[in-house]
């Protein structure tokens, strides 16, 4: 079932699918940002935003952008700033529910790490929500509980990073 999965750069024509996936994944937890914020983050670093295709359809996405280490975007603000940073911050990472638990996330995380290394980044960071810190720790991400995460990410959100 997962043999025909591929990853590619996000295109303008993908935004409807990305917004729908984001809403399905986060709306129930009040973590949904909406189209304007998502597109602003995508515009800030189009070379580090990817989609996952399966069966000819967008079934996942990953928005990442250069961002200062130990900082993260606020979900309540639309940022237009570009940062010159050797840290690649994975801001949003969603896979369609029916593809979860099939090593798809692991393949996508490996893909972004390869891309980050190829582009000269030194670290990857992200804010883990909804207990995703457990999987990320297994993959080598280190928890930074000393880093304050904006309240919009939820009570269990934790900042994590790893060296490339």
Coordinates of N, CA, C and O in Angstrom, one line a residue:
X1 N 0.8 -1.2 0.0 CA 0.0 0.0 0.0 C 0.8 1.3 0.0 O 0.5 2.2 -0.6
X2 N 2.0 1.3 0.7 CA 2.8 2.5 0.8 C 3.9 2.5 -0.3 O 4.8 3.4 -0.2
X3 N 3.9 1.6 -1.2 CA 5.0 1.5 -2.2 C 5.0 2.7 -3.1 O 6.0 3.2 -3.6
X4 N 3.8 3.2 -3.4 CA 3.7 4.3 -4.4 C 3.6 5.7 -3.7 O 3.1 6.7 -4.2
X5 N 4.3 5.8 -2.6 CA 4.4 7.1 -1.9 C 5.6 7.8 -2.4 O 6.7 7.2 -2.7
X6 N 5.4 9.1 -2.7 CA 6.5 10.0 -3.1 C 6.5 11.3 -2.4 O 5.4 11.7 -1.9
X7 N 7.6 12.0 -2.4 CA 7.7 13.3 -1.8 C 8.2 14.3 -2.9 O 9.0 13.9 -3.7
X8 N 7.6 15.5 -2.8 CA 8.0 16.5 -3.8 C 7.8 17.9 -3.1 O 7.1 18.0 -2.1
X9 N 8.4 18.9 -3.7 CA 8.2 20.3 -3.2 C 6.7 20.6 -3.4 O 6.0 20.2 -4.3
X10 N 6.2 21.4 -2.4 CA 4.9 21.9 -2.4 C 4.7 22.9 -3.6 O 5.5 23.7 -3.8
X11 N 3.6 22.7 -4.3 CA 3.2 23.6 -5.4 C 2.0 24.4 -5.0 O 1.2 24.1 -4.2
X12 N 1.8 25.5 -5.7 CA 0.7 26.4 -5.5 C -0.6 25.6 -5.6 O -1.6 25.9 -4.9
X13 N -0.7 24.7 -6.5 CA -1.9 23.9 -6.7 C -2.2 22.9 -5.5 O -3.3 22.3 -5.5
X14 N -1.3 22.8 -4.6 CA -1.5 21.9 -3.5 C -2.2 22.5 -2.3 O -2.6 21.8 -1.3
X15 N -2.4 23.8 -2.2 CA -2.9 24.4 -1.0 C -4.3 24.0 -0.6 O -4.5 23.9 0.6
X16 N -5.2 23.7 -1.5 CA -6.5 23.2 -1.0 C -6.4 21.9 -0.2 O -7.0 21.8 0.8
X17 N -5.6 21.0 -0.7 CA -5.3 19.7 -0.1 C -4.6 19.9 1.3 O -5.0 19.3 2.3
X18 N -3.6 20.8 1.3 CA -2.9 21.1 2.5 C -3.8 21.7 3.6 O -3.8 21.2 4.8
X19 N -4.6 22.6 3.2 CA -5.5 23.3 4.2 C -6.5 22.3 4.7 O -6.8 22.2 5.9
X20 N -7.0 21.4 3.9 CA -8.0 20.4 4.3 C -7.3 19.4 5.3 O -7.9 19.0 6.3
X21 N -6.1 18.9 4.9 CA -5.4 18.0 5.8 C -5.1 18.7 7.2 O -5.3 18.0 8.2
X22 N -4.7 19.9 7.1 CA -4.4 20.6 8.4 C -5.6 20.8 9.3 O -5.6 20.5 10.5
X23 N -6.7 21.1 8.7 CA -8.0 21.3 9.4 C -8.4 20.0 10.0 O -8.7 19.9 11.2
X24 N -8.4 18.9 9.2 CA -8.7 17.6 9.8 C -7.9 17.1 10.9 O -8.3 16.5 11.9
X25 N -6.6 17.5 10.8 CA -5.6 17.0 11.9 C -5.7 17.9 13.2 O -5.5 17.3 14.2
X26 N -6.0 19.1 13.0 CA -5.8 20.0 14.2 C -7.0 20.8 14.7 O -7.0 21.3 15.8
X27 N -8.1 20.8 13.9 CA -9.2 21.7 14.3 C -9.8 21.2 15.7 O -10.2 22.1 16.5
X28 N -9.9 19.9 15.9 CA -10.6 19.4 17.1 C -9.8 19.9 18.4 O -10.3 20.0 19.5
X29 N -8.5 20.1 18.2 CA -7.6 20.5 19.3 C -7.3 22.0 19.3 O -6.5 22.5 20.0
X30 N -8.1 22.8 18.5 CA -7.9 24.2 18.4 C -6.5 24.6 18.0 O -5.9 25.6 18.4
X31 N -5.8 23.8 17.2 CA -4.5 24.1 16.7 C -4.4 24.5 15.2 O -3.4 24.7 14.7
X32 N -5.6 24.5 14.6 CA -5.6 24.9 13.2 C -5.3 26.3 13.0 O -5.8 27.2 13.6
X33 N -4.4 26.6 12.0 CA -4.0 28.0 11.7 C -4.8 28.6 10.6 O -4.9 29.8 10.6
X34 N -5.2 27.9 9.6 CA -5.9 28.4 8.5 C -5.0 28.7 7.3 O -3.7 28.7 7.5
X35 N -5.6 28.9 6.2 CA -4.9 29.1 4.9 C -3.8 30.2 4.9 O -2.7 30.0 4.5
X36 N -4.2 31.4 5.4 CA -3.3 32.6 5.3 C -2.0 32.3 6.1 O -0.9 32.6 5.5
X37 N -2.1 31.8 7.3 CA -0.9 31.5 8.1 C 0.0 30.4 7.4 O 1.2 30.5 7.4
X38 N -0.7 29.4 7.0 CA 0.0 28.3 6.3 C 0.8 28.7 5.1 O 1.9 28.4 4.9
X39 N 0.1 29.5 4.3 CA 0.7 30.0 3.0 C 1.8 31.0 3.3 O 2.8 30.9 2.6
X40 N 1.7 31.8 4.3 CA 2.8 32.7 4.7 C 4.0 31.9 5.1 O 5.2 32.2 4.7
X41 N 3.9 30.8 5.8 CA 5.0 30.0 6.2 C 5.6 29.3 5.0 O 6.8 29.2 4.8
X42 N 4.8 28.9 4.1 CA 5.2 28.2 2.9 C 6.0 29.2 2.0 O 7.0 28.8 1.4
X43 N 5.5 30.4 1.9 CA 6.2 31.4 1.0 C 7.5 31.8 1.6 O 8.4 32.2 0.8
X44 N 7.7 31.7 2.9 CA 9.0 32.1 3.5 C 10.1 31.2 3.1 O 11.3 31.6 3.1
X45 N 9.8 29.9 2.7 CA 10.9 29.0 2.4 C 10.3 27.9 1.5 O 10.2 26.7 1.9
X46 N 10.0 28.2 0.2 CA 9.4 27.2 -0.7 C 10.3 26.0 -1.0 O 9.8 25.0 -1.3
X47 N 11.6 26.2 -0.8 CA 12.5 25.0 -1.0 C 12.6 24.0 0.1 O 13.3 23.0 0.0
X48 N 11.8 24.3 1.2 CA 11.9 23.4 2.3 C 10.5 22.9 2.7 O 10.3 22.5 3.9
X49 N 9.5 23.1 1.8 CA 8.1 22.7 2.1 C 7.8 21.6 1.1 O 7.9 21.7 -0.1
X50 N 7.2 20.5 1.6 CA 7.0 19.3 0.8 C 5.6 18.7 1.0 O 5.0 18.9 2.0
X51 N 5.2 18.0 0.0 CA 4.0 17.2 0.1 C 4.3 15.7 -0.1 O 5.3 15.3 -0.8
X52 N 3.5 14.9 0.4 CA 3.5 13.4 0.3 C 2.4 13.1 -0.7 O 1.2 13.5 -0.4
X53 N 2.7 12.4 -1.7 CA 1.7 11.9 -2.7 C 1.5 10.4 -2.5 O 2.5 9.7 -2.4
X54 N 0.3 10.0 -2.6 CA -0.1 8.6 -2.6 C -1.3 8.4 -3.5 O -2.3 9.1 -3.3
X55 N -1.2 7.5 -4.4 CA -2.3 7.3 -5.3 C -2.7 8.5 -6.1 O -3.8 8.7 -6.5
X56 N -1.7 9.3 -6.4 CA -1.9 10.5 -7.3 C -2.5 11.7 -6.5 O -2.8 12.7 -7.2
X57 N -2.6 11.6 -5.2 CA -3.2 12.7 -4.4 C -2.3 13.1 -3.3 O -1.5 12.3 -2.8
X58 N -2.4 14.4 -2.9 CA -1.7 14.9 -1.8 C -2.3 14.3 -0.5 O -3.5 14.5 -0.2
X59 N -1.5 13.5 0.2 CA -2.0 12.8 1.4 C -1.2 13.2 2.7 O -1.4 12.7 3.7
X60 N -0.3 14.2 2.5 CA 0.5 14.7 3.7 C 1.3 15.9 3.2 O 1.4 16.1 2.0
X61 N 1.8 16.6 4.2 CA 2.6 17.7 3.9 C 3.6 18.0 5.1 O 3.3 17.6 6.2
X62 N 4.6 18.8 4.8 CA 5.5 19.2 5.8 C 6.0 20.6 5.4 O 6.5 20.8 4.4
X63 N 5.7 21.6 6.3 CA 6.1 22.9 6.1 C 7.3 23.2 7.1 O 7.2 23.0 8.3
X64 N 8.4 23.6 6.5 CA 9.6 23.9 7.3 C 10.2 25.2 6.8 O 10.1 25.5 5.6
X65 N 10.9 25.9 7.7 CA 11.5 27.1 7.3 C 12.7 27.4 8.2 O 12.7 26.9 9.4
X66 N 13.7 28.1 7.7 CA 14.8 28.5 8.6 C 14.2 29.4 9.7 O 13.5 30.3 9.4
X67 N 14.6 29.1 10.9 CA 14.1 29.8 12.1 C 15.1 29.7 13.2 O 15.8 28.7 13.3
X68 N 15.3 30.8 14.0 CA 16.3 30.8 15.0 C 16.1 29.6 16.0 O 15.0 29.3 16.4
X69 N 17.2 29.0 16.3 CA 17.2 27.8 17.2 C 16.6 28.2 18.5 O 16.9 29.3 19.0
X70 N 15.8 27.4 19.1 CA 15.2 27.6 20.4 C 14.1 28.6 20.4 O 13.6 29.1 21.4
X71 N 13.5 28.9 19.2 CA 12.4 29.7 19.0 C 11.5 29.0 18.0 O 11.9 28.2 17.2
X72 N 10.2 29.4 18.0 CA 9.2 28.8 17.1 C 8.2 29.9 16.7 O 7.9 30.8 17.5
X73 N 7.5 29.7 15.6 CA 6.5 30.7 15.2 C 5.3 30.6 16.2 O 5.0 29.5 16.7
X74 N 4.6 31.6 16.4 CA 3.4 31.7 17.2 C 2.2 31.3 16.3 O 2.1 32.0 15.2
X75 N 1.4 30.4 16.6 CA 0.3 29.9 15.8 C -0.7 31.1 15.6 O -1.5 31.1 14.7
X76 N -0.7 32.0 16.5 CA -1.7 33.1 16.5 C -1.3 34.3 15.6 O -2.0 35.2 15.5
X77 N -0.1 34.2 15.0 CA 0.4 35.3 14.2 C 0.8 34.8 12.8 O 1.3 33.7 12.6
X78 N 0.5 35.6 11.8 CA 1.0 35.4 10.5 C 2.3 36.1 10.3 O 2.3 37.3 10.4
X79 N 3.4 35.4 10.1 CA 4.7 36.0 10.0 C 5.1 36.0 8.5 O 4.9 35.1 7.8
X80 N 5.7 37.1 8.2 CA 6.2 37.2 6.8 C 7.7 37.3 6.8 O 8.3 37.4 5.8
X81 N 8.3 37.3 8.0 CA 9.8 37.4 8.1 C 10.5 36.2 7.6 O 10.1 35.1 7.8
X82 N 11.7 36.5 7.0 CA 12.6 35.4 6.6 C 13.8 35.5 7.5 O 14.3 36.6 7.8
X83 N 14.2 34.3 8.0 CA 15.3 34.3 8.9 C 16.5 33.6 8.3 O 16.4 32.6 7.5
X84 N 17.7 34.2 8.5 CA 18.9 33.5 8.0 C 19.4 32.7 9.2 O 20.0 33.2 10.1
X85 N 19.1 31.4 9.1 CA 19.4 30.5 10.2 C 19.9 29.2 9.7 O 19.4 28.7 8.6
X86 N 20.8 28.5 10.4 CA 21.3 27.2 10.0 C 20.4 26.1 10.7 O 20.7 24.9 10.6
X87 N 19.3 26.6 11.3 CA 18.4 25.7 11.9 C 17.1 25.6 11.0 O 16.6 26.7 10.7
X88 N 16.7 24.4 10.7 CA 15.5 24.3 9.9 C 14.4 23.9 10.8 O 14.4 22.8 11.5
X89 N 13.4 24.7 11.0 CA 12.3 24.4 11.9 C 11.1 23.8 11.1 O 10.6 24.4 10.2
X90 N 10.7 22.6 11.5 CA 9.6 21.9 10.9 C 8.4 22.5 11.7 O 8.1 22.2 12.8
X91 N 7.6 23.3 11.0 CA 6.5 24.0 11.6 C 5.3 23.2 11.6 O 4.5 23.2 12.6
X92 N 5.0 22.5 10.6 CA 3.8 21.7 10.5 C 4.0 20.4 9.7 O 4.6 20.4 8.6
X93 N 3.5 19.3 10.2 CA 3.8 18.0 9.6 C 2.5 17.2 9.8 O 2.1 16.9 10.9
X94 N 1.8 16.9 8.7 CA 0.6 16.1 8.8 C 0.6 15.0 7.7 O 1.0 15.2 6.6
X95 N 0.1 13.9 8.1 CA -0.1 12.7 7.2 C -1.5 12.3 7.4 O -2.1 12.2 8.5
X96 N -2.2 12.0 6.2 CA -3.6 11.5 6.3 C -3.7 10.4 7.2 O -2.8 9.5 7.3
X97 N -4.8 10.4 8.0 CA -5.0 9.4 9.1 C -4.9 8.0 8.6 O -4.3 7.1 9.3
X98 N -5.4 7.6 7.5 CA -5.3 6.2 7.0 C -3.9 5.8 6.6 O -3.6 4.6 6.5
X99 N -2.9 6.7 6.5 CA -1.5 6.3 6.2 C -0.7 6.3 7.5 O 0.5 5.9 7.4
X100 N -1.2 6.7 8.6 CA -0.4 6.7 9.8 C -0.2 5.3 10.3 O -1.0 4.4 10.1
X101 N 1.0 5.1 11.0 CA 1.3 3.8 11.6 C 1.8 2.8 10.6 O 1.9 1.6 10.8
X102 N 2.2 3.3 9.4 CA 2.8 2.4 8.4 C 4.2 2.9 7.9 O 4.5 2.7 6.8
X103 N 4.9 3.4 8.8 CA 6.3 3.9 8.6 C 6.4 5.1 7.6 O 7.4 5.5 7.2
X104 N 5.2 5.6 7.3 CA 5.2 6.8 6.3 C 5.8 8.0 7.0 O 6.6 8.7 6.4
X105 N 5.5 8.2 8.3 CA 6.1 9.4 9.0 C 7.6 9.3 9.1 O 8.3 10.3 8.8
X106 N 8.1 8.1 9.3 CA 9.5 7.9 9.4 C 10.2 8.2 8.1 O 11.2 8.8 8.0
X107 N 9.6 7.7 7.0 CA 10.1 8.0 5.6 C 10.1 9.5 5.4 O 11.1 10.0 4.8
X108 N 9.0 10.2 5.8 CA 9.0 11.6 5.5 C 10.0 12.4 6.4 O 10.7 13.3 5.9
X109 N 10.2 12.0 7.6 CA 11.2 12.6 8.5 C 12.6 12.4 7.9 O 13.4 13.3 7.9
X110 N 12.9 11.2 7.4 CA 14.2 10.9 6.8 C 14.4 11.8 5.6 O 15.4 12.3 5.3
X111 N 13.3 12.0 4.8 CA 13.4 12.8 3.6 C 13.7 14.2 4.0 O 14.6 14.8 3.4
X112 N 13.1 14.8 5.0 CA 13.4 16.2 5.3 C 14.8 16.3 5.9 O 15.5 17.3 5.7
X113 N 15.2 15.3 6.6 CA 16.6 15.3 7.1 C 17.6 15.3 6.0 O 18.6 16.1 6.0
X114 N 17.4 14.5 5.0 CA 18.3 14.5 3.8 C 18.3 15.8 3.1 O 19.3 16.3 2.7
X115 N 17.1 16.4 2.9 CA 16.9 17.7 2.3 C 17.6 18.8 3.1 O 18.3 19.6 2.5
X116 N 17.5 18.8 4.4 CA 18.1 19.8 5.2 C 19.6 19.7 5.2 O 20.3 20.7 5.1
X117 N 20.1 18.5 5.2 CA 21.6 18.3 5.1 C 22.1 18.7 3.8 O 23.1 19.4 3.7
X118 N 21.4 18.4 2.7 CA 21.8 18.8 1.4 C 21.8 20.3 1.2 O 22.6 20.9 0.5
X119 N 20.9 21.0 1.9 CA 20.8 22.5 1.8 C 21.7 23.2 2.9 O 21.7 24.4 2.9
X120 N 22.5 22.4 3.6 CA 23.4 23.1 4.5 C 23.0 23.4 5.9 O 23.7 24.2 6.6
X121 N 21.8 22.9 6.3 CA 21.3 23.2 7.7 C 22.1 22.4 8.7 O 22.6 21.3 8.3
X122 N 22.3 22.9 9.9 CA 23.0 22.1 10.9 C 22.1 21.4 11.9 O 22.5 20.5 12.6
X123 N 20.9 21.9 12.1 CA 20.0 21.3 13.0 C 18.6 21.4 12.5 O 18.3 22.2 11.6
X124 N 17.7 20.5 13.0 CA 16.3 20.5 12.7 C 15.6 20.6 14.0 O 15.9 20.0 15.0
X125 N 14.6 21.5 14.1 CA 13.8 21.7 15.3 C 12.3 21.5 15.0 O 11.9 21.7 13.8
X126 N 11.5 21.3 16.0 CA 10.0 21.3 15.8 C 9.4 21.4 17.2 O 10.0 21.1 18.2
X127 N 8.1 21.7 17.2 CA 7.3 21.7 18.5 C 6.5 20.4 18.4 O 5.7 20.3 17.4
X128 N 6.7 19.5 19.3 CA 5.9 18.3 19.3 C 4.6 18.5 20.0 O 4.6 19.1 21.2
X129 N 3.5 18.2 19.4 CA 2.2 18.3 20.0 C 1.5 16.9 20.1 O 1.9 16.0 19.4
X130 N 0.5 16.8 20.9 CA -0.3 15.6 21.0 C 0.6 14.3 21.1 O 0.4 13.3 20.4
X131 N 1.6 14.4 22.0 CA 2.4 13.2 22.4 C 3.3 12.8 21.3 O 3.9 11.7 21.3
X132 N 3.5 13.6 20.2 CA 4.5 13.2 19.2 C 5.9 13.2 19.7 O 6.8 12.7 19.0
X133 N 6.2 13.8 20.8 CA 7.5 13.8 21.4 C 8.1 12.4 21.6 O 9.3 12.2 21.6
X134 N 7.2 11.5 21.9 CA 7.6 10.1 22.1 C 8.3 9.5 20.9 O 9.4 9.0 21.0
X135 N 7.7 9.6 19.7 CA 8.2 9.1 18.5 C 9.5 9.9 18.1 O 10.5 9.4 17.7
X136 N 9.4 11.3 18.3 CA 10.6 12.1 17.9 C 11.8 11.8 18.8 O 12.9 11.8 18.3
X137 N 11.6 11.5 20.0 CA 12.8 11.1 20.9 C 13.4 9.8 20.4 O 14.6 9.7 20.4
X138 N 12.6 8.8 20.0 CA 13.1 7.6 19.4 C 13.9 7.9 18.2 O 14.9 7.2 17.9
X139 N 13.5 8.9 17.4 CA 14.2 9.2 16.2 C 15.5 10.1 16.4 O 16.2 10.5 15.5
X140 N 15.7 10.4 17.7 CA 17.0 11.2 18.0 C 16.8 12.6 18.3 O 17.8 13.4 18.5
X141 N 15.5 13.1 18.4 CA 15.3 14.5 18.8 C 15.4 14.6 20.3 O 15.0 13.7 21.0
X142 N 16.0 15.7 20.7 CA 16.2 16.0 22.1 C 15.2 17.0 22.6 O 14.9 18.0 21.9
X143 N 14.6 16.8 23.7 CA 13.6 17.7 24.3 C 14.3 18.9 25.0 O 15.3 18.7 25.7
X144 N 13.7 20.0 24.8 CA 14.3 21.3 25.4 C 13.1 21.9 26.2 O 12.5 22.9 25.8
X145 N 12.9 21.4 27.4 CA 11.8 21.9 28.2 C 12.1 23.3 28.7 O 11.2 24.0 29.1
X146 N 13.3 23.8 28.6 CA 13.6 25.1 29.0 C 13.2 26.2 28.0 O 13.1 27.4 28.3
X147 N 12.8 25.7 26.8 CA 12.3 26.6 25.8 C 10.8 26.8 25.9 O 10.0 25.9 25.9
X148 N 10.4 28.1 26.1 CA 9.0 28.4 26.2 C 8.3 28.3 24.9 O 8.8 28.9 23.9
X149 N 7.3 27.5 24.8 CA 6.5 27.4 23.6 C 5.2 28.2 23.8 O 4.5 28.1 24.8
X150 N 4.8 29.0 22.7 CA 3.6 29.8 22.9 C 2.4 28.9 23.2 O 2.3 27.7 22.8
X151 N 1.5 29.4 24.0 CA 0.3 28.7 24.6 C -0.5 28.1 23.5 O -1.2 27.1 23.7
X152 N -0.6 28.7 22.3 CA -1.4 28.2 21.2 C -1.1 26.8 20.8 O -1.9 26.1 20.1
X153 N 0.1 26.2 21.1 CA 0.4 24.9 20.7 C -0.2 23.8 21.6 O -0.1 22.6 21.4
X154 N -0.8 24.2 22.8 CA -1.4 23.3 23.7 C -0.5 23.0 24.9 O 0.6 23.3 24.9
X155 N -1.1 22.4 25.9 CA -0.5 22.2 27.2 C 0.7 21.2 27.1 O 1.7 21.4 27.9
X156 N 0.6 20.2 26.3 CA 1.7 19.2 26.3 C 2.8 19.5 25.2 O 3.6 18.7 25.0
X157 N 2.7 20.6 24.6 CA 3.7 20.9 23.5 C 5.1 21.1 24.1 O 5.2 21.7 25.2
X158 N 6.0 20.6 23.4 CA 7.4 20.7 23.8 C 8.3 20.9 22.6 O 8.1 20.4 21.5
X159 N 9.3 21.8 22.8 CA 10.3 22.1 21.7 C 11.3 21.0 21.7 O 11.8 20.6 22.7
X160 N 11.7 20.6 20.5 CA 12.7 19.5 20.3 C 13.6 19.9 19.2 O 13.2 20.6 18.2
X161 N 14.8 19.3 19.2 CA 15.7 19.5 18.1 C 16.7 18.4 18.0 O 16.8 17.6 18.9
X162 N 17.4 18.3 16.9 CA 18.4 17.3 16.6 C 19.5 17.9 15.7 O 19.2 18.7 14.9
X163 N 20.7 17.5 15.9 CA 21.8 17.8 15.1 C 21.7 17.0 13.8 O 21.4 15.8 13.9
X164 N 22.1 17.6 12.7 CA 22.1 16.8 11.4 C 23.4 16.2 11.3 O 24.4 16.7 11.5

